[in-house]
Every structure is written in structure tokens, then in C-alpha cells.
Short mmCIF file of C-alpha atoms and ligand atoms in Angstrom, two decimals:
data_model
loop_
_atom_site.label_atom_id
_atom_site.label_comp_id
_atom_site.label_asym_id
_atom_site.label_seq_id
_atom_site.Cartn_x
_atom_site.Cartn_y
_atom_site.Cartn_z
CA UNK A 133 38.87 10.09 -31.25
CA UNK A 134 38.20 6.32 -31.00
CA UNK A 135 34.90 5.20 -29.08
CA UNK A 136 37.33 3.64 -26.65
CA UNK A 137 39.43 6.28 -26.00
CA UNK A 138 36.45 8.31 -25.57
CA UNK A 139 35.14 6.35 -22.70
CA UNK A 140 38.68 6.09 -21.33
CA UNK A 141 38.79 9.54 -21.28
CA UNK A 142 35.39 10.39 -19.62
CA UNK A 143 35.88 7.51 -16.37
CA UNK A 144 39.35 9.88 -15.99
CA UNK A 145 37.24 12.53 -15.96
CA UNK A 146 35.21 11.03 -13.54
CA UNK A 147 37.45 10.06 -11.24
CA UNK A 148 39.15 13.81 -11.47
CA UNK A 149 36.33 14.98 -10.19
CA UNK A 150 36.48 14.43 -6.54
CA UNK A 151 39.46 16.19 -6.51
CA UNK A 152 38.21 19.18 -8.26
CA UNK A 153 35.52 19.81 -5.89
CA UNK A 154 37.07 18.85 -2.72
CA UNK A 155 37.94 22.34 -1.97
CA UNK A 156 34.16 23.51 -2.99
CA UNK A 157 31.13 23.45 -0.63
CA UNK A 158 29.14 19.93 -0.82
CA UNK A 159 26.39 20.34 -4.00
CA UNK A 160 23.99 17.96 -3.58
CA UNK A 161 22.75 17.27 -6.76
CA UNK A 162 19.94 19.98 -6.92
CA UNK A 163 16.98 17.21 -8.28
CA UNK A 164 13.62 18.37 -10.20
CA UNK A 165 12.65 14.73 -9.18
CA UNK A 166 12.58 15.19 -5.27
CA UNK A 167 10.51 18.16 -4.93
CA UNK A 168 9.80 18.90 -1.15
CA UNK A 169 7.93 22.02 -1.68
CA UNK A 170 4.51 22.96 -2.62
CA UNK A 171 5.09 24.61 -5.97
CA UNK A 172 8.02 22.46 -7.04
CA UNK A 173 5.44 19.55 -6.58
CA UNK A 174 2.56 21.22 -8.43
CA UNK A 175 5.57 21.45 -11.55
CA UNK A 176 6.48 17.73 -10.85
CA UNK A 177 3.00 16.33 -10.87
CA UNK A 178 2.28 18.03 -14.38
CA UNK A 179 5.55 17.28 -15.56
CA UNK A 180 5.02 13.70 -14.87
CA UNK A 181 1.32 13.73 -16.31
CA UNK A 182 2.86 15.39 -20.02
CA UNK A 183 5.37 13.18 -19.78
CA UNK A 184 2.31 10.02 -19.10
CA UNK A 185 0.16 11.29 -22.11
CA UNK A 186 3.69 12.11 -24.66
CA UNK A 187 4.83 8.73 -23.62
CA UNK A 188 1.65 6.76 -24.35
CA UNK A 189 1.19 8.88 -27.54
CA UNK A 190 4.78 7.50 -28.27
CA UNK A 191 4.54 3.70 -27.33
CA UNK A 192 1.31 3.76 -29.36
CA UNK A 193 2.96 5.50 -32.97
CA UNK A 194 6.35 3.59 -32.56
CA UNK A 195 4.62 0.08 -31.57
CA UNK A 196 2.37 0.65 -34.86
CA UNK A 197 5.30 1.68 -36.69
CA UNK A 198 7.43 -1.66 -36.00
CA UNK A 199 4.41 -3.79 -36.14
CA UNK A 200 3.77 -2.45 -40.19
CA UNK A 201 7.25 -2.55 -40.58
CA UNK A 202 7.54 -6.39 -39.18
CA UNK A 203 3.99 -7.14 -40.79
CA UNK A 204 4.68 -5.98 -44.17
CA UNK A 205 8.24 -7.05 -44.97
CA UNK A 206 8.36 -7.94 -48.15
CA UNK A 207 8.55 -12.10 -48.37
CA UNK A 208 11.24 -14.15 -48.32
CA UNK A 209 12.64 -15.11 -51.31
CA UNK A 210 10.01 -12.06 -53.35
CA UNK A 211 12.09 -10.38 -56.05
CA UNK A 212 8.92 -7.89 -56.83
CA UNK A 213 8.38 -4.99 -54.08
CA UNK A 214 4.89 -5.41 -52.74
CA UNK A 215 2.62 -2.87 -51.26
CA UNK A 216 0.15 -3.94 -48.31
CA UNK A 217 -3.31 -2.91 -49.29
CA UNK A 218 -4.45 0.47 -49.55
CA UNK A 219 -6.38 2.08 -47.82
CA UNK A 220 -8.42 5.52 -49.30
CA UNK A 221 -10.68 7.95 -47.16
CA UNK A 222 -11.85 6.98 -43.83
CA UNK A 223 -14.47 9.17 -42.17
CA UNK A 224 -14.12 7.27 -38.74
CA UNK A 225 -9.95 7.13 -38.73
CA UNK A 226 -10.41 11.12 -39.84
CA UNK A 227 -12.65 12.09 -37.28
CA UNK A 228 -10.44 9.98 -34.56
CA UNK A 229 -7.12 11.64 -35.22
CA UNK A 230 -8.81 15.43 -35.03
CA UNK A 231 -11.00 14.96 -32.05
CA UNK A 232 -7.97 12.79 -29.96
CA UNK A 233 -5.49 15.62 -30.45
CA UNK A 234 -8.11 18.28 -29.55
CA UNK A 235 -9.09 16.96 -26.62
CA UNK A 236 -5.34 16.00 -25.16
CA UNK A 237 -4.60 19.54 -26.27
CA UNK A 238 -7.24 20.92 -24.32
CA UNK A 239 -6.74 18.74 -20.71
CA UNK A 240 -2.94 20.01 -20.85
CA UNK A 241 -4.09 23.58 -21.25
CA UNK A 242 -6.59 23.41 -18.20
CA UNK A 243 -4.12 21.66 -16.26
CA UNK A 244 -1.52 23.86 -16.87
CA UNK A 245 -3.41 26.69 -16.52
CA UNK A 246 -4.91 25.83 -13.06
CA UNK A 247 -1.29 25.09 -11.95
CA UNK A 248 0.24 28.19 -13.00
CA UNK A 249 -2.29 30.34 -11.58
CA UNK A 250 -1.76 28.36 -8.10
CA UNK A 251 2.14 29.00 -8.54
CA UNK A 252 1.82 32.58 -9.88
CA UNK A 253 -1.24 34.25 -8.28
CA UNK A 254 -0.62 33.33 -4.76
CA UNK A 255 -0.76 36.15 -2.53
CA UNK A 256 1.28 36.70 0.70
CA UNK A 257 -0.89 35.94 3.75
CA UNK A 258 -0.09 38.78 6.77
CA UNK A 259 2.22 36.50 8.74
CA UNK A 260 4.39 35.10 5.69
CA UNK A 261 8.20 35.81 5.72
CA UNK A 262 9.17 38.63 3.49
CA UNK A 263 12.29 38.21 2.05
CA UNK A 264 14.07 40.34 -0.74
CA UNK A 265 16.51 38.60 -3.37
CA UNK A 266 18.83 40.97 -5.10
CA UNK A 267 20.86 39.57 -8.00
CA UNK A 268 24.18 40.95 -8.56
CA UNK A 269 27.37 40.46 -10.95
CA UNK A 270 27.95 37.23 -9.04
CA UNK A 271 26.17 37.21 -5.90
CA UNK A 272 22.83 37.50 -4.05
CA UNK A 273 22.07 40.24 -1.87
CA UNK A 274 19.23 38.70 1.16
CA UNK A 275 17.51 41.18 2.58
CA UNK A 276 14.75 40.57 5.39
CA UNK A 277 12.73 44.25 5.46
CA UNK A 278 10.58 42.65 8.37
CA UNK A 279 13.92 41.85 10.81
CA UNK A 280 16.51 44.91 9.77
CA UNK A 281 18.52 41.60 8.22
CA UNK A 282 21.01 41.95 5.33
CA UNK A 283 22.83 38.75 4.51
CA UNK A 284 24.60 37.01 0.98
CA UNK A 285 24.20 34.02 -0.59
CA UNK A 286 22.22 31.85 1.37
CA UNK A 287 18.29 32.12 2.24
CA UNK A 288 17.39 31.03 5.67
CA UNK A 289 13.57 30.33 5.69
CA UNK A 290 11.60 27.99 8.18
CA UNK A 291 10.51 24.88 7.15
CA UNK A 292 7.32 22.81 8.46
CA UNK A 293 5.58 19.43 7.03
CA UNK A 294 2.18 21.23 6.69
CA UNK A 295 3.58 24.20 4.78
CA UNK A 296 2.27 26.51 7.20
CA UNK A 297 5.21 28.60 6.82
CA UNK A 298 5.84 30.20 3.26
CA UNK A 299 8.53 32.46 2.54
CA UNK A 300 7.81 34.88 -0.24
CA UNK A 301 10.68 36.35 -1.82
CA UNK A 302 10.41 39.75 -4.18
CA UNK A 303 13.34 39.69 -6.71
CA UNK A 304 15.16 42.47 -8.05
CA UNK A 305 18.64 43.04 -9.90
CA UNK A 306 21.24 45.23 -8.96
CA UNK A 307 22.61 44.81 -12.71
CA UNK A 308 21.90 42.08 -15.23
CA UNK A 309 19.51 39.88 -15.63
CA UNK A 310 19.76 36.63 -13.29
CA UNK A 311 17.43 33.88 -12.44
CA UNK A 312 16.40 32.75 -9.18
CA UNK A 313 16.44 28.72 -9.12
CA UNK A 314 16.30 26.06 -6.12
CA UNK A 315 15.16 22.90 -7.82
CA UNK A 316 13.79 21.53 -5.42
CA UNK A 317 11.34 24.15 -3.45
CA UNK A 318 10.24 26.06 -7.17
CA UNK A 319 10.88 26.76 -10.85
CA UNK A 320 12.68 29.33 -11.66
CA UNK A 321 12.02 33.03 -11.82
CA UNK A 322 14.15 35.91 -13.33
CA UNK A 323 15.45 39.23 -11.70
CA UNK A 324 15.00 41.89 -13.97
CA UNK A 325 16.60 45.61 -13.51
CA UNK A 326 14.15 48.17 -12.63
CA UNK A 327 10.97 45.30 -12.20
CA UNK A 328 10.06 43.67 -8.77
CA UNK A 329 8.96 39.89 -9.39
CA UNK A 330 7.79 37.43 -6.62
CA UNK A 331 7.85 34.20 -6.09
CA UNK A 332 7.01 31.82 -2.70
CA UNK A 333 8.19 28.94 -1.56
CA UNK A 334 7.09 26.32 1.59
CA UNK A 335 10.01 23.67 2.19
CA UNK A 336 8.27 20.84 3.76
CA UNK A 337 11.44 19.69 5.19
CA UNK A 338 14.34 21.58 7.25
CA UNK A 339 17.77 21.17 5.06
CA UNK A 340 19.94 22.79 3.19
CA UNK A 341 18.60 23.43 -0.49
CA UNK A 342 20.90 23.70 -3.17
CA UNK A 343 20.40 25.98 -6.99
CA UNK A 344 22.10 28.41 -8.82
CA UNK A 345 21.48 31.60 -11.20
CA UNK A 346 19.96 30.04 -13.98
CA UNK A 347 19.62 32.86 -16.47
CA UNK A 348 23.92 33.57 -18.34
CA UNK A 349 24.71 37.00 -16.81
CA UNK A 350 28.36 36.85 -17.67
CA UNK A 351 32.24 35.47 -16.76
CA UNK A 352 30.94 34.13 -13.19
CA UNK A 353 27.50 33.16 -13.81
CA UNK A 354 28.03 29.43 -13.26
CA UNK A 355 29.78 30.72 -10.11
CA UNK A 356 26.39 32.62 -8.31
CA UNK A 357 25.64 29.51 -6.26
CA UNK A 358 22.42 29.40 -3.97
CA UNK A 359 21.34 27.99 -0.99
CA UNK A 360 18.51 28.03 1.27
CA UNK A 361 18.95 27.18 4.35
CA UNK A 362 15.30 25.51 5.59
CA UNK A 363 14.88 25.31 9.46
CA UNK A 364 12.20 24.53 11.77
CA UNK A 365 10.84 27.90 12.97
CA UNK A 366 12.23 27.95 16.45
CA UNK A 367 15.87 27.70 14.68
CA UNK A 368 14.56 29.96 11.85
CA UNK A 369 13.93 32.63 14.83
CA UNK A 370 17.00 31.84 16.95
CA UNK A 371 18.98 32.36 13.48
CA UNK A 372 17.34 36.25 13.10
CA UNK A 373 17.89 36.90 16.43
CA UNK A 374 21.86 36.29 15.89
CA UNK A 375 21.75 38.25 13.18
CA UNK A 376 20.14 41.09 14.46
CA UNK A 377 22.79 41.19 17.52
CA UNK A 378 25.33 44.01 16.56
CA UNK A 379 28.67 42.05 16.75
CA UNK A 380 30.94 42.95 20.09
CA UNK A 381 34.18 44.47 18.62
CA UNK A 382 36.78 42.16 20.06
CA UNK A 383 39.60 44.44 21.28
CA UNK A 384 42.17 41.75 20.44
CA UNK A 385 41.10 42.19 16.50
CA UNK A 386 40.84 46.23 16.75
CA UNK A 387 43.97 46.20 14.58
CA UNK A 388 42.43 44.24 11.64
CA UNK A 389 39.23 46.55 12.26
CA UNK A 390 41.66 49.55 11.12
CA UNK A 391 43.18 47.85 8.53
CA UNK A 392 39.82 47.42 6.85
CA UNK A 393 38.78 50.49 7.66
CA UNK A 394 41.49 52.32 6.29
CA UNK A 395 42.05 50.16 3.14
CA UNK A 396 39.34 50.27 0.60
CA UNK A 397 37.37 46.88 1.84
CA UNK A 398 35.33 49.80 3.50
CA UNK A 399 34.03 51.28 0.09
CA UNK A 400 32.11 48.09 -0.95
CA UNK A 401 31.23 46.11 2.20
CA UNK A 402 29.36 47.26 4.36
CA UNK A 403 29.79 45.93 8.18
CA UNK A 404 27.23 47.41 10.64
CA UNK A 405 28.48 49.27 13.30
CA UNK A 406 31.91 50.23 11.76
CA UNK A 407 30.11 53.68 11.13
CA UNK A 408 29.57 55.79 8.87
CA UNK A 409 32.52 55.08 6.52
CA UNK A 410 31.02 51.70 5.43
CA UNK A 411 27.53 52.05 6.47
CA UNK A 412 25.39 52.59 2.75
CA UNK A 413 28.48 50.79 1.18
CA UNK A 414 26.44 47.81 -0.91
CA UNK A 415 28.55 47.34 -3.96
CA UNK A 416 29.79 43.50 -2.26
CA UNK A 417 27.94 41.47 0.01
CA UNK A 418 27.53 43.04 3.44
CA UNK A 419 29.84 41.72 5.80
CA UNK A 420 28.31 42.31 8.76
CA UNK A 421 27.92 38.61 9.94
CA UNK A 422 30.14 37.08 7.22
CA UNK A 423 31.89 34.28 9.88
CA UNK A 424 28.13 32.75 9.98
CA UNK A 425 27.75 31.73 6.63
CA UNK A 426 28.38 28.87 4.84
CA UNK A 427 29.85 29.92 1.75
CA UNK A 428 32.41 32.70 0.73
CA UNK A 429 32.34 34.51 -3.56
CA UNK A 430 28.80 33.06 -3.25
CA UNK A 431 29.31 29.02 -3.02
CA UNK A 432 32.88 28.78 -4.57
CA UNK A 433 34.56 27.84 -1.09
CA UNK A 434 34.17 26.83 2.04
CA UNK A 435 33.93 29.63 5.01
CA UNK A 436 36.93 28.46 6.56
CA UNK A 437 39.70 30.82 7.98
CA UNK A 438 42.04 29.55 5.63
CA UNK A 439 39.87 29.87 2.44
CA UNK A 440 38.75 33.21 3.65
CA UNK A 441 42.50 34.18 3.48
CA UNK A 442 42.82 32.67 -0.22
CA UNK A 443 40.17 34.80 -1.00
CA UNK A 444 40.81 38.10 0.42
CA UNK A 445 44.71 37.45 -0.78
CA UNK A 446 43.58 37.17 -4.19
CA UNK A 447 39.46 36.67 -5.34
CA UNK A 448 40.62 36.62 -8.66
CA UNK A 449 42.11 33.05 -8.12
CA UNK A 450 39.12 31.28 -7.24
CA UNK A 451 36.15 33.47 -9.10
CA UNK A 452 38.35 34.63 -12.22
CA UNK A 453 36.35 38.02 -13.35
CA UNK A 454 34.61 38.58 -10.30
CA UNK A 455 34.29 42.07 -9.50
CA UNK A 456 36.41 42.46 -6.67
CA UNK A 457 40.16 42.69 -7.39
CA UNK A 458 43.49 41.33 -5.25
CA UNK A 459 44.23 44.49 -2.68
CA UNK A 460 47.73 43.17 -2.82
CA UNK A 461 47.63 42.95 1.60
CA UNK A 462 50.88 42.12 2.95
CA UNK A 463 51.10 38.88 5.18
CA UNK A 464 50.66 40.92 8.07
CA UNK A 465 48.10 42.87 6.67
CA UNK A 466 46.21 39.59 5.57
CA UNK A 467 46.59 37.89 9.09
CA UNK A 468 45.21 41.05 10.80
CA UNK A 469 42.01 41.26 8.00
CA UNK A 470 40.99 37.57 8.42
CA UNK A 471 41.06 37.38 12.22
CA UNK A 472 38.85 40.45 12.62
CA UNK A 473 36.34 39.26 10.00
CA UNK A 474 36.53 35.89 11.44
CA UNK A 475 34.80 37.16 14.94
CA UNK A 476 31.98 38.45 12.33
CA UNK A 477 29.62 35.56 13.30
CU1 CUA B 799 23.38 35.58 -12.32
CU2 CUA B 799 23.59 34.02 -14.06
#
């Protein structure tokens, strides 16, 4: 391919784009550069102090480099090569190049060391949020032990400027192994079957936070979008208490309530108060206050009524792989399944 047509080609690309993602949630750019989070900044600061030292390290070989190479070009008009003047055995030059190395060596292992052991070692003070991440074959179980919660997909944490509110967040895997990554509140941090690891985070500012599973865990992996929704506490606690409310059963959507109870939906999803048919079920995301979330198959649309009926027509369209199939729902059936789960708020 020509250079041109290259370059053609991407801009088309480009301007594709829009219309690729138009029906998928907004991503903001998830940005190592804005870090608004205690340990993301801790990994920005040293990130920007290796990349200080590597890059005066680098000016300083390169600049020396062109400057021989411009210094010692060989003459105008010289036929014969000609060497510069050489140099043999320099104690001083010696002892410079071993000690300088040593020494840049050593401040990047203290520094790293101290941050690492802020990041990694911190323990959960009493009053911290408790949250527990399950990763799953392509979605994220949210569980909140403290507040009876179970949720999917999307983290909600308060957020205040002094970072007097940390969430920590133990991380398990129902499966493979994932990773657990929000750019912008903290590196990243792997769920591993049968292991518990932890990680904390304090966003400094209320938002929503976007990442994704950043460890390959198979067909959908680039599909197991994140997002943590940061809040200022008061909305933080107004958000658990809806959660916690067990939701009214609207007798004008009993009908879709039997539909999913009879059809297998019930085996997988659980949706609290439905009994004991679905109650334990935890093989998909809980459903239990689906119509409040952002996201449905973990970031890949929009919750809107209409997506949600793309989805529960066929999952397979959308998330290609993803573990649950098409149930093959008549129209009917379909119309009656959305409207019920659509008073799940
Ligand atoms: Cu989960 Cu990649």
C-alpha cells in the first residue's frame, strides 16, 4: 500500500468512527495523564520523574553523539579517512560512568520502593467502604458486604477533594484471570481464581471514571468495560439507599414477571424478591436493579428500553461469544420481558 493511500485510508477510518460508537456508552478517553486519585498520582509523579532522569540521560548521549558526529566529519575535499584522536584509559571518565549509573539506579529503587509500599500496604481504616469486585467471563460482579448491595458493571464510590473517603475493593474471579483497571483513580490489579487481592482507591473528584479488564481473558475481553461512578457522599448514600429498597412489583408488568420466571432468565439472574426460584442464581449479573444502571453486557450499550430489547432478543449480536445465548422470545414475549425489567430501577 502506497504512503498516501495509507493515510487516506486511516482519516476514513477516522471519520467511521463516530458512527461506530454512536450506539456505545460515551468512553472518555480513560488518561494515565489526569490522575485524580491518590494512588494514580503517586504512579504519575514517579512515572514523570523516570521519565525526567531517562530523558536527560537521553538528551545528554544523543547531543554527544551528533556533536562527534558533526565535529569529526571527515574534511571537505579529504580523500584519506581520518580518526579524531584517541583516547586510552581514563581513571576519572571510568570512575564517572560506574558511580553515575549506581547512584540513578539506586534513587529509582528507593523511590519506587517507598511508592509501592504506600500503594500496596495501605490498610483499610474502620469506616472505609468495602467493596467486592468479582471478575467474570465478561462482566463484573459489585458486591457491597457492608449494605446487602449486589450490582454489575459499574462501582459507585464517594468522592471528596481531601480523600477522606477511600473505597477499598477485594478482587476475586469467578473464572479466568481478569484485571481490574480505572486509569485514572489506580494501576491495575489482577483477579485471580481462588486468591483475594485488594486494592483502594480515593477519587478526589465526583464523575464518572472510565477502564476496562486489562488482563486477555478470552472472545469478549475487550468487551468487560468499567466504570466507577464517583459521588459526593450524600449522593453516594442516597444511591445505597435505592438500592437497598426491594423494588414494588408493578401489577401492570406481573405478566413479564411470569414470563421470566417461567423461561430460563430465572436460572442465571438473580432478581431479589422473585423468590426462591432465582434467589442464589449468580451465573449473570444480578438483575435486581438493572433499570438503574448505566450500561447493559457490561458497557457495550446504552441502558435504554430499546437497546435492552436488542439485547435480550439476541446478546449474541452485540457481545458475539458472550455467555448468554438468544432465548429465541417471541415479540410478545420480548415486549412483556423488557417492560417488567424496565421498572427494575
Ligand atoms: Cu476480563 Cu479481560
Amino acid at each position: 500500500m502506497t504512503r498516501k493511500r495509507g493515510i487516506r485510508l486511516f482519516f476514513a477510518a477516522a471519520a467511521a468512527l463516530p458512527a461506530y460508537t454512536a450506539n456505545l456508552p460515551e468512553h472518555r478517553i480513560a488518561n494515565i495523564f489526569q490522575p485524580l486519585a491518590t494512588p494514580a498520582q503517586s504512579e504519575y509523579d514517579i512515572a514523570m520523574l523516570v521519565f525526567a532522569i531517562t530523558g536527560i540521560i537521553f538528551l545528554g548521549v544523543a547531543g554527544l553523539i551528533a556533536y562527534t558526529i558533526w565535529r569529526f566529519r571527515r574534511p571537505e575535499g579529504a580523500t584519506e579517512k581520518q580518526e579524531p584522536p584517541q583516547v586510552y584509559g581514563s581513571n576519572q571518565i571510568e570512575v564517572a560512568w560506574t558511580v553515575l549509573p549506581i547512584l540513578i539506579v539506586f534513587v529509582l529503587i528507593g523511590v519506587s520502593a517507598r511508592v509501592i509500599a504506600a500503594v500496596e500496604n495501605a490498610s483499610p481504616p474502620q469506616a472505609a467502604l468495602k467493596v467486592t469486585i468479582i471478575g467474570h467471563q465478561w462482566w463484573w460482579e459489585v458486591l457491597y458486604p457492608d449494605y446487602n448491595i449486589v450490582s454489575a458493571n459499574e462501582v459507585h464510590m464517594p468522592a471528596t477533594r481531601d480523600g477522606r473517603h477511600a473505597t477499598y475493593l477485594q478482587l476475586q474471579s469467578a473464572d479466568v484471570i481478569h484485571s481490574f483497571w480505572i486509569p485514572q483513580l489506580s494501576g491495575k490489579t489482577d483477579l485471580i481464581p481462588n486468591r483475594t487481592n485488594f486494592m483502594w482507591m480515593d477519587p478526589k473528584e465526583p464523575g464518572v471514571y472510565f477502564g476496562n479488564c486489562a488482563e486477555y481473558c478470552g472472545t469478549q475481553h475487550a468487551n468487560m468495560l468499567l466504570r466507577v461512578v464517583a459521588e459526593d457522599p450524600a449522593a453516594f448514600k442516597q444511591w445505597t439507599l435505592g438500592q437497598q429498597q426491594r423494588v414494588v412489583d408493578d401489577s401492570r408488568v406481573s405478566d413479564g414477571r411470569q414470563e421470566f420466571e417461567s423461561l430460563a432468565c430465572i436460572n442465571c439472574h438473580n432478581i431479589s424478591g422473585l423468590g426462591k426460584a432465582s434467589a442464589g442464581s449468580k451465573f449473570g449479573p444480578d438483575l435486581t436493579h438493572l433499570a438503574s444502571r448505566q450500561t447493559l453486557g457490561s458497557g457495550v450499550l446504552k441502558n435504554t428500553p430499546e437497546n435492552l430489547r436488542r439485547w435480550v432478543n439476541d446478546p449474541q449480536v452485540d457481545k458475539p461469544g458472550c455467555l448468554m445465548p438468544s432465548m429465541k422470545l417471541t415479540p410478545d414475549e420480548l415486549t412483556k420481558i423488557v417492560n417488567y425489567l424496565e421498572t427494575l430501577k
